[in-house]
Structure formats: C-alpha cells, structure tokens
Amino acid sequence: MSFSAAHISKRVFVGKLGSNISHGSLSSIYRLVPQPGNNTSITHNIFTHSQYNDPATRRSFLHTETSPENKTSSIMAAPQPHIKLYTDSTPNGIKITTALEELGLEYEVEHVDISTLRQKEPWYLEINPNGRIPAIVDTFDDGEPIRVFEGGSILQYLTERYDPEHKLSFPKGSREYYECNNWLFFQHGGIGPMQGQASHFLKYAPVKIEYGVKRYVTETRRLYSVLDTQLSKSKSGYLVGDHLSIADIANLSWVIFGEYTDVDMNAFPHLKEWEARLSARPGISKGFHIPKVLGIKSDDPEGAKKYQSHHADWVIRSQQLEQEAFARK
Ligand SMILES: N[C@@H](CCC(=O)N[C@@H](CS)C(=O)NCC(=O)O)C(=O)O
C-alpha cells in the first residue's frame, strides 16, 4: 500500500462548536482509505474536544463512507502531530517555539498573554494545573488528546515522539542521551528558577531588597560559568555531543535574557559566542519571536524597558491572586 501527499484530504468539523472552541484543543483521526489502482488516500478529520468526546459524533465519522472501497477495508493509521501550543514570549515560552521551529513541526499557537492572567482561568488549569506557560495539547496514539506541561517535559515529549532522526536529541540509552538530560535538568532546577528569581528581585519586586538581588544574580552568574566551562571543553560547540540539542535550546532561552538580569556576558566568552551562533539559526531566531517580538537585548534598551514594565505589573497581581486562592483552601 503506498501513500502520497496528493491523496491526503482534510475534513474539518465546524458545525456545532462548543463554547470552548477558542481555547479548546483539537483531536485528529487519520484514516487510510485504499483507492483503486493501489493508491491510498488519507482522510484527516479534526474535532473539537466536545465533538471528539461525544461517542455518537466520533462513531458517525468512523463509519462515514468516502469511497466504495471504504465499505470493506478502512484501517486506522498512527496519529500525526496535531500540536496546539499555549505560550507567551518569555524564556520558558521560547524554549518550545525554538524547538518546534528547529524540528520543523507544524503547530498551532494560542497566545496566552500572561499579563492578563489568562493562565489562571479554569479552562487553562485543565491543561496546566500549575497555571504557567508553556503547555501543549497533542493527539496521542489512542486518538485522544494528551496534555504536556513543564518546558523540559514538553521538550522530551517532542523529541521522543517526533525526532526519529535525532535532530535535537540522541538515541535513547546512549551516553549523549543521559548527558543531554543532565543539562536539561540543570536548566530546569538551576538556571530557570535562579534567574527567574534574579529577574524578580532586580526588575519586578515592589521593594528593593539588596540581599535578594545579590543572592540570585550572583547565583545566575555562577551557573553561567558552569555552562561556559562546559562549552570551553566542547569540541563541537554544543553542550552535548556533536550537534544542537534540547539541552542547548533549554539553556539558550534563559541565556539570551542574561544582560537583562545584570549578567555581563563578556565574562563568559564561550557562552557569548554560543549564544550568538545559536541565535542566528533561522529556526531559533524565528522561534524567539513567537507569539510576539522579544525586545530584551542590550542593544535594544527601549525594548528591555518595555519588557520590564509589561511584566512588573502582572507579576505582583498574579502572586497576590495565587496566594489569596491558596489561603482560602
Ligand atoms: N517550570 C516551568 C516554569 C514555567 C513558568 O514559570 N512560566 C512563566 C513564564 S516564563 C509563567 O507562566 N508565569 C505566569 C505566572 O507566574 O502566572 C517550566 O519550565 O515550564
């Protein structure tokens, strides 16, 4: 049985959309339909959550006949990615857009503007109970939606499912696979939270607390020196192995905010060169500006100021809201 793009047809259910359509995720079913002359067409149907979860609607599609041959011999194929990304233009957000762009995967973007606290709304908490971006919803092997949240978990999900050529990953069980995990978790447990706090005390806290600023900015610089040393020993110019990987992508998404958090990048020449080289890649530079343009570089002081004032306000409101909700529990 052969497959050809010419035979892929797409049907989208648009009738009777649930009220959650603007943020509801979609599910896909791919059905292979043998055609006369040894060709096969793929019918791709997209459902809203509510339609997919309605057994009658789902059943009626599965039994729809698109060709006479279909009567006897339709087969289910493995689902293809149908990724919906919920994100904003922040370090954790661009980690995923840059990875998706480098992998060359198709995805739909839902801009969750965190300054409006959309990330705390009940529909979004169904996707990420922690009320943070990024998160994705995809169609899983069983045809049902699957949610994935936490940047590192998303990066591992994307590469484990959709990177068989190891563009951004390494074969499972190899030395590089585990080394890649080391740097991924280094970002998740180190650079992310520490630099996040550095930004908070430096840029957003309503009172200036020198101790907090010093503690987190110094720790961020120390973590950058760990990356710099790793790169100084790397023959390939990447954190792991001989090519770009999710280890680089995860850390880069924070390192580009280095100057914003008072890190003098001249102190870290290997990291600075790595940052410039990786940032110039078409996939990465495109991903930096999805869903909107980032203006945080030192050569754009106005952009950095705008970024700071945009984020200062909601950070405090968000903190208050979450703490009040927690206190009511
Ligand atoms: N550990 C999470 C952190 C996610 C996170 O903190 N995201 C920030 C944006 S960079 C956010 O959504 N903030 C919104 C809020 O605090 O309400 C990850 O790596 O994905």
Short mmCIF file of C-alpha atoms and ligand atoms in Angstrom, two decimals:
data_model
loop_
_atom_site.label_atom_id
_atom_site.label_comp_id
_atom_site.label_asym_id
_atom_site.label_seq_id
_atom_site.Cartn_x
_atom_site.Cartn_y
_atom_site.Cartn_z
CA MET A 1 0.00 0.00 0.00
CA SER A 2 1.50 3.37 -0.93
CA PHE A 3 0.88 6.82 0.48
CA SER A 4 1.06 10.00 -1.45
CA ALA A 5 0.52 13.59 -0.40
CA ALA A 6 -1.76 14.01 -3.38
CA HIS A 7 -4.20 11.72 -1.73
CA ILE A 8 -4.40 13.46 1.61
CA SER A 9 -7.72 15.13 2.13
CA LYS A 10 -8.72 17.13 5.14
CA ARG A 11 -12.19 17.50 6.56
CA VAL A 12 -12.77 19.86 9.38
CA PHE A 13 -15.85 19.64 11.56
CA VAL A 14 -17.02 23.19 12.04
CA GLY A 15 -20.66 22.70 12.94
CA LYS A 16 -21.99 22.98 16.46
CA LEU A 17 -18.81 24.23 18.07
CA GLY A 18 -18.68 24.19 21.83
CA SER A 19 -18.29 27.49 23.65
CA ASN A 20 -14.75 26.49 24.49
CA ILE A 21 -13.65 26.49 20.87
CA SER A 22 -11.31 29.46 21.24
CA HIS A 23 -9.20 27.63 23.74
CA GLY A 24 -10.42 24.06 23.32
CA SER A 25 -7.89 21.74 21.81
CA LEU A 26 -8.45 19.62 18.79
CA SER A 27 -8.15 15.93 18.16
CA SER A 28 -7.38 14.28 14.89
CA ILE A 29 -8.12 10.96 13.38
CA TYR A 30 -6.33 9.75 10.30
CA ARG A 31 -7.98 7.10 8.24
CA LEU A 32 -6.34 5.32 5.37
CA VAL A 33 -8.69 4.55 2.57
CA PRO A 34 -7.42 2.23 -0.16
CA GLN A 35 -8.09 3.71 -3.60
CA PRO A 36 -8.40 1.95 -6.94
CA GLY A 37 -5.04 1.37 -8.61
CA ASN A 38 -3.08 0.57 -5.45
CA ASN A 39 -3.14 4.14 -4.11
CA THR A 40 -4.32 5.17 -0.67
CA SER A 41 -5.93 8.37 0.44
CA ILE A 42 -5.74 9.69 3.98
CA THR A 43 -8.79 11.40 5.36
CA HIS A 44 -7.89 13.73 8.19
CA ASN A 45 -10.68 14.87 10.44
CA ILE A 46 -10.27 17.43 13.14
CA PHE A 47 -12.64 17.50 16.09
CA THR A 48 -13.11 19.88 18.92
CA HIS A 49 -12.77 18.31 22.33
CA SER A 50 -16.50 18.23 22.88
CA GLN A 51 -17.13 16.65 19.49
CA TYR A 52 -14.42 14.11 19.99
CA ASN A 53 -15.68 13.20 23.41
CA ASP A 54 -19.17 12.65 22.10
CA PRO A 55 -19.21 8.96 21.16
CA ALA A 56 -22.04 9.41 18.64
CA THR A 57 -20.20 12.11 16.66
CA ARG A 58 -16.99 10.12 16.80
CA ARG A 59 -18.71 6.92 15.73
CA SER A 60 -20.56 8.62 12.92
CA PHE A 61 -17.26 9.82 11.48
CA LEU A 62 -15.58 6.47 11.82
CA HIS A 63 -18.38 4.87 9.84
CA THR A 64 -18.65 7.58 7.18
CA GLU A 65 -18.01 6.13 3.78
CA THR A 66 -15.83 8.20 1.47
CA SER A 67 -15.40 5.66 -1.29
CA PRO A 68 -16.96 2.34 -2.23
CA GLU A 69 -13.73 0.54 -1.21
CA ASN A 70 -14.03 2.05 2.21
CA LYS A 71 -17.00 -0.18 2.95
CA THR A 72 -14.82 -3.15 3.44
CA SER A 73 -11.30 -2.06 4.12
CA SER A 74 -10.65 1.15 6.06
CA ILE A 75 -7.75 0.95 8.53
CA MET A 76 -6.68 3.31 11.31
CA ALA A 77 -3.19 4.80 10.95
CA ALA A 78 -0.92 6.16 13.68
CA PRO A 79 -1.91 9.76 14.52
CA GLN A 80 0.28 12.55 13.21
CA PRO A 81 1.23 15.55 15.38
CA HIS A 82 -1.59 17.96 15.92
CA ILE A 83 0.11 20.22 18.38
CA LYS A 84 -1.53 23.20 19.95
CA LEU A 85 0.95 25.29 21.93
CA TYR A 86 -0.18 27.60 24.71
CA THR A 87 2.52 30.13 25.24
CA ASP A 88 3.77 33.69 25.62
CA SER A 89 7.03 35.43 24.71
CA THR A 90 9.12 34.64 27.79
CA PRO A 91 12.19 32.45 28.49
CA ASN A 92 10.11 29.35 29.19
CA GLY A 93 7.84 30.06 26.25
CA ILE A 94 10.52 30.48 23.58
CA LYS A 95 12.13 27.23 24.67
CA ILE A 96 9.28 25.44 22.94
CA THR A 97 8.81 27.65 19.89
CA THR A 98 12.53 27.43 19.07
CA ALA A 99 12.46 23.63 19.46
CA LEU A 100 9.36 23.29 17.28
CA GLU A 101 10.89 25.51 14.61
CA GLU A 102 14.18 23.60 14.65
CA LEU A 103 12.30 20.29 14.42
CA GLY A 104 10.25 21.67 11.54
CA LEU A 105 6.97 20.53 13.09
CA GLU A 106 3.64 22.11 12.34
CA TYR A 107 1.83 23.57 15.32
CA GLU A 108 -0.92 25.94 16.21
CA VAL A 109 -0.20 28.76 18.66
CA GLU A 110 -2.59 30.04 21.29
CA HIS A 111 -1.16 33.23 22.76
CA VAL A 112 -1.79 33.10 26.48
CA ASP A 113 -0.92 36.67 27.41
CA ILE A 114 0.27 36.07 30.96
CA SER A 115 -0.09 39.76 31.81
CA THR A 116 -3.87 39.26 31.62
CA LEU A 117 -3.67 36.26 33.98
CA ARG A 118 -5.39 34.04 31.42
CA GLN A 119 -3.11 31.29 32.68
CA LYS A 120 -5.15 31.18 35.91
CA GLU A 121 -8.50 30.60 34.20
CA PRO A 122 -10.20 27.24 34.84
CA TRP A 123 -10.01 26.10 31.19
CA TYR A 124 -6.25 26.62 31.19
CA LEU A 125 -5.76 24.93 34.55
CA GLU A 126 -7.20 21.81 32.89
CA ILE A 127 -4.22 21.96 30.55
CA ASN A 128 -1.61 23.05 33.10
CA PRO A 129 -2.82 22.77 36.70
CA ASN A 130 0.13 24.93 37.75
CA GLY A 131 -1.17 27.98 35.86
CA ARG A 132 2.02 28.66 33.91
CA ILE A 133 3.04 28.67 30.27
CA PRO A 134 4.15 26.78 28.23
CA ALA A 135 1.89 23.78 27.69
CA ILE A 136 0.85 21.76 24.68
CA VAL A 137 -2.08 19.59 23.74
CA ASP A 138 -1.47 16.95 21.10
CA THR A 139 -3.32 13.94 19.74
CA PHE A 140 -1.98 10.79 21.33
CA ASP A 141 -1.63 7.33 19.79
CA ASP A 142 -5.07 6.36 21.03
CA GLY A 143 -6.60 9.29 19.14
CA GLU A 144 -7.38 11.14 22.38
CA PRO A 145 -5.90 14.50 23.41
CA ILE A 146 -2.85 14.48 25.64
CA ARG A 147 -1.63 17.47 27.65
CA VAL A 148 2.05 18.11 28.36
CA PHE A 149 3.28 20.89 30.63
CA GLU A 150 6.66 21.97 32.10
CA GLY A 151 9.17 23.02 29.46
CA GLY A 152 11.54 20.09 29.98
CA SER A 153 8.72 17.58 29.81
CA ILE A 154 7.49 19.16 26.57
CA LEU A 155 10.98 19.08 25.04
CA GLN A 156 11.37 15.42 25.94
CA TYR A 157 7.88 14.60 24.63
CA LEU A 158 8.53 16.35 21.30
CA THR A 159 11.87 14.70 20.69
CA GLU A 160 10.81 11.25 21.88
CA ARG A 161 7.78 11.26 19.60
CA TYR A 162 8.76 13.40 16.66
CA ASP A 163 12.54 13.37 16.36
CA PRO A 164 13.42 9.93 15.00
CA GLU A 165 16.36 11.44 13.11
CA HIS A 166 17.76 12.93 16.32
CA LYS A 167 17.94 16.47 15.03
CA LEU A 168 17.66 17.77 18.59
CA SER A 169 18.16 14.60 20.60
CA PHE A 170 20.25 11.48 20.98
CA PRO A 171 19.34 7.80 20.80
CA LYS A 172 17.66 6.63 23.97
CA GLY A 173 20.10 4.79 26.22
CA SER A 174 23.21 6.36 24.65
CA ARG A 175 25.74 8.30 26.73
CA GLU A 176 24.69 11.51 24.99
CA TYR A 177 21.06 10.84 25.86
CA TYR A 178 21.86 10.90 29.58
CA GLU A 179 24.26 13.83 29.24
CA CYS A 180 21.51 15.73 27.43
CA ASN A 181 19.18 15.04 30.36
CA ASN A 182 21.85 16.40 32.73
CA TRP A 183 21.84 19.79 31.02
CA LEU A 184 18.11 19.82 30.59
CA PHE A 185 17.61 19.31 34.31
CA PHE A 186 20.40 21.79 35.05
CA GLN A 187 18.27 24.40 33.32
CA HIS A 188 15.07 23.25 34.99
CA GLY A 189 16.39 23.10 38.52
CA GLY A 190 19.11 25.74 38.23
CA ILE A 191 19.15 28.49 35.64
CA GLY A 192 15.36 28.71 35.28
CA PRO A 193 14.40 29.17 38.94
CA MET A 194 17.54 31.11 39.93
CA GLN A 195 17.49 33.54 37.02
CA GLY A 196 13.73 33.81 37.41
CA GLN A 197 14.25 34.99 40.99
CA ALA A 198 17.09 37.28 39.89
CA SER A 199 14.69 38.97 37.44
CA HIS A 200 12.06 39.20 40.12
CA PHE A 201 14.22 40.93 42.72
CA LEU A 202 16.02 43.07 40.17
CA LYS A 203 13.15 44.16 37.96
CA TYR A 204 9.76 43.45 39.46
CA ALA A 205 9.83 43.43 43.28
CA PRO A 206 7.93 46.43 44.66
CA VAL A 207 10.67 46.93 47.27
CA LYS A 208 14.39 46.76 46.57
CA ILE A 209 15.96 44.01 48.64
CA GLU A 210 19.70 44.08 48.07
CA TYR A 211 20.23 40.69 49.68
CA GLY A 212 17.74 39.02 47.30
CA VAL A 213 19.22 40.75 44.25
CA LYS A 214 22.76 39.77 45.21
CA ARG A 215 21.90 36.19 46.07
CA TYR A 216 20.09 35.40 42.82
CA VAL A 217 22.13 37.49 40.38
CA THR A 218 25.36 36.02 41.79
CA GLU A 219 23.95 32.50 41.60
CA THR A 220 22.86 33.13 38.00
CA ARG A 221 26.39 34.27 37.13
CA ARG A 222 27.82 31.17 38.80
CA LEU A 223 25.51 28.93 36.78
CA TYR A 224 26.54 30.75 33.60
CA SER A 225 30.16 29.99 34.47
CA VAL A 226 29.28 26.28 34.66
CA LEU A 227 27.84 26.48 31.14
CA ASP A 228 30.83 28.50 29.95
CA THR A 229 33.26 25.86 31.26
CA GLN A 230 31.29 23.07 29.62
CA LEU A 231 31.39 24.90 26.29
CA SER A 232 35.11 25.64 26.64
CA LYS A 233 35.68 21.87 26.66
CA SER A 234 33.26 21.09 23.86
CA LYS A 235 34.80 20.17 20.52
CA SER A 236 31.51 20.63 18.67
CA GLY A 237 30.49 23.98 20.17
CA TYR A 238 27.32 22.44 21.66
CA LEU A 239 26.61 21.45 25.24
CA VAL A 240 26.26 17.78 24.37
CA GLY A 241 27.60 15.55 21.61
CA ASP A 242 28.18 16.74 18.09
CA HIS A 243 25.02 18.69 17.39
CA LEU A 244 22.42 21.11 18.67
CA SER A 245 20.03 19.54 21.14
CA ILE A 246 17.23 20.33 23.54
CA ALA A 247 19.97 20.82 26.17
CA ASP A 248 21.21 23.87 24.22
CA ILE A 249 17.71 25.09 23.45
CA ALA A 250 16.54 24.96 27.07
CA ASN A 251 19.55 26.88 28.39
CA LEU A 252 19.70 29.35 25.50
CA SER A 253 16.16 30.52 26.18
CA TRP A 254 17.40 31.87 29.53
CA VAL A 255 20.90 32.93 28.49
CA ILE A 256 19.50 35.41 25.96
CA PHE A 257 17.98 37.18 28.98
CA GLY A 258 21.43 37.32 30.66
CA GLU A 259 22.10 41.03 30.16
CA TYR A 260 18.52 41.73 31.25
CA THR A 261 19.38 40.16 34.61
CA ASP A 262 22.67 42.04 35.02
CA VAL A 263 24.98 39.30 33.79
CA ASP A 264 27.95 40.70 31.89
CA MET A 265 28.25 38.25 29.03
CA ASN A 266 31.84 39.38 28.34
CA ALA A 267 32.81 37.42 31.43
CA PHE A 268 31.70 34.23 29.63
CA PRO A 269 33.33 34.23 26.17
CA HIS A 270 32.40 30.67 25.19
CA LEU A 271 28.82 31.16 26.27
CA LYS A 272 28.65 34.51 24.49
CA GLU A 273 29.90 33.00 21.22
CA TRP A 274 27.48 30.03 21.59
CA GLU A 275 24.60 32.41 22.26
CA ALA A 276 25.35 34.49 19.14
CA ARG A 277 25.87 31.45 16.91
CA LEU A 278 22.74 29.64 18.03
CA SER A 279 20.59 32.78 18.00
CA ALA A 280 21.47 33.31 14.33
CA ARG A 281 19.99 29.96 13.28
CA PRO A 282 16.83 30.54 11.25
CA GLY A 283 14.69 28.18 13.35
CA ILE A 284 15.85 29.63 16.64
CA SER A 285 15.61 33.27 15.60
CA LYS A 286 12.10 32.65 14.29
CA GLY A 287 11.07 30.87 17.50
CA PHE A 288 12.33 33.79 19.62
CA HIS A 289 9.59 35.99 18.24
CA ILE A 290 6.56 33.72 18.55
CA PRO A 291 3.95 34.67 19.59
CA LYS A 292 5.35 38.22 19.63
CA VAL A 293 8.59 40.11 19.17
CA LEU A 294 11.06 39.90 22.07
CA GLY A 295 12.86 43.14 22.82
CA ILE A 296 15.20 42.30 25.63
CA LYS A 297 18.68 42.52 24.18
CA SER A 298 21.23 45.03 25.46
CA ASP A 299 21.31 46.66 22.02
CA ASP A 300 17.62 47.47 22.44
CA PRO A 301 17.35 49.35 25.77
CA GLU A 302 13.90 50.65 24.90
CA GLY A 303 12.68 47.12 24.23
CA ALA A 304 14.11 45.93 27.54
CA LYS A 305 12.39 48.78 29.39
CA LYS A 306 9.08 47.93 27.73
CA TYR A 307 9.52 44.26 28.60
CA GLN A 308 10.21 45.20 32.21
CA SER A 309 7.19 47.46 32.63
CA HIS A 310 4.92 44.98 30.84
CA HIS A 311 5.89 42.25 33.28
CA ALA A 312 6.29 44.21 36.51
CA ASP A 313 2.60 44.83 36.97
CA TRP A 314 1.11 41.39 36.39
CA VAL A 315 3.79 39.55 38.36
CA ILE A 316 2.62 41.18 41.57
CA ARG A 317 -1.09 40.76 40.74
CA SER A 318 -0.52 37.12 39.86
CA GLN A 319 1.38 36.48 43.07
CA GLN A 320 -1.37 38.09 45.11
CA LEU A 321 -4.11 36.15 43.36
CA GLU A 322 -2.38 32.81 43.83
CA GLN A 323 -1.53 33.47 47.46
CA GLU A 324 -5.11 34.52 48.24
CA ALA A 325 -6.51 31.44 46.49
CA PHE A 326 -4.11 29.24 48.41
CA ALA A 327 -5.05 30.90 51.72
CA ARG A 328 -8.74 30.14 51.07
CA LYS A 329 -8.04 26.42 50.72
N1 LIG B 1 8.95 25.20 35.49
C1 LIG B 1 8.10 25.79 34.49
C2 LIG B 1 8.05 27.28 34.71
C3 LIG B 1 7.01 27.96 33.86
C4 LIG B 1 6.90 29.44 34.19
O1 LIG B 1 7.24 29.88 35.28
N2 LIG B 1 6.37 30.21 33.23
C5 LIG B 1 6.17 31.62 33.44
C6 LIG B 1 6.57 32.40 32.21
S1 LIG B 1 8.31 32.29 31.90
C7 LIG B 1 4.68 31.87 33.66
O2 LIG B 1 3.84 31.25 33.06
N3 LIG B 1 4.35 32.79 34.53
C8 LIG B 1 2.98 33.13 34.77
C9 LIG B 1 2.61 33.23 36.22
O3 LIG B 1 3.51 33.16 37.08
O4 LIG B 1 1.44 33.43 36.49
C10 LIG B 1 8.63 25.43 33.10
O5 LIG B 1 9.84 25.26 32.94
O6 LIG B 1 7.82 25.30 32.18
#
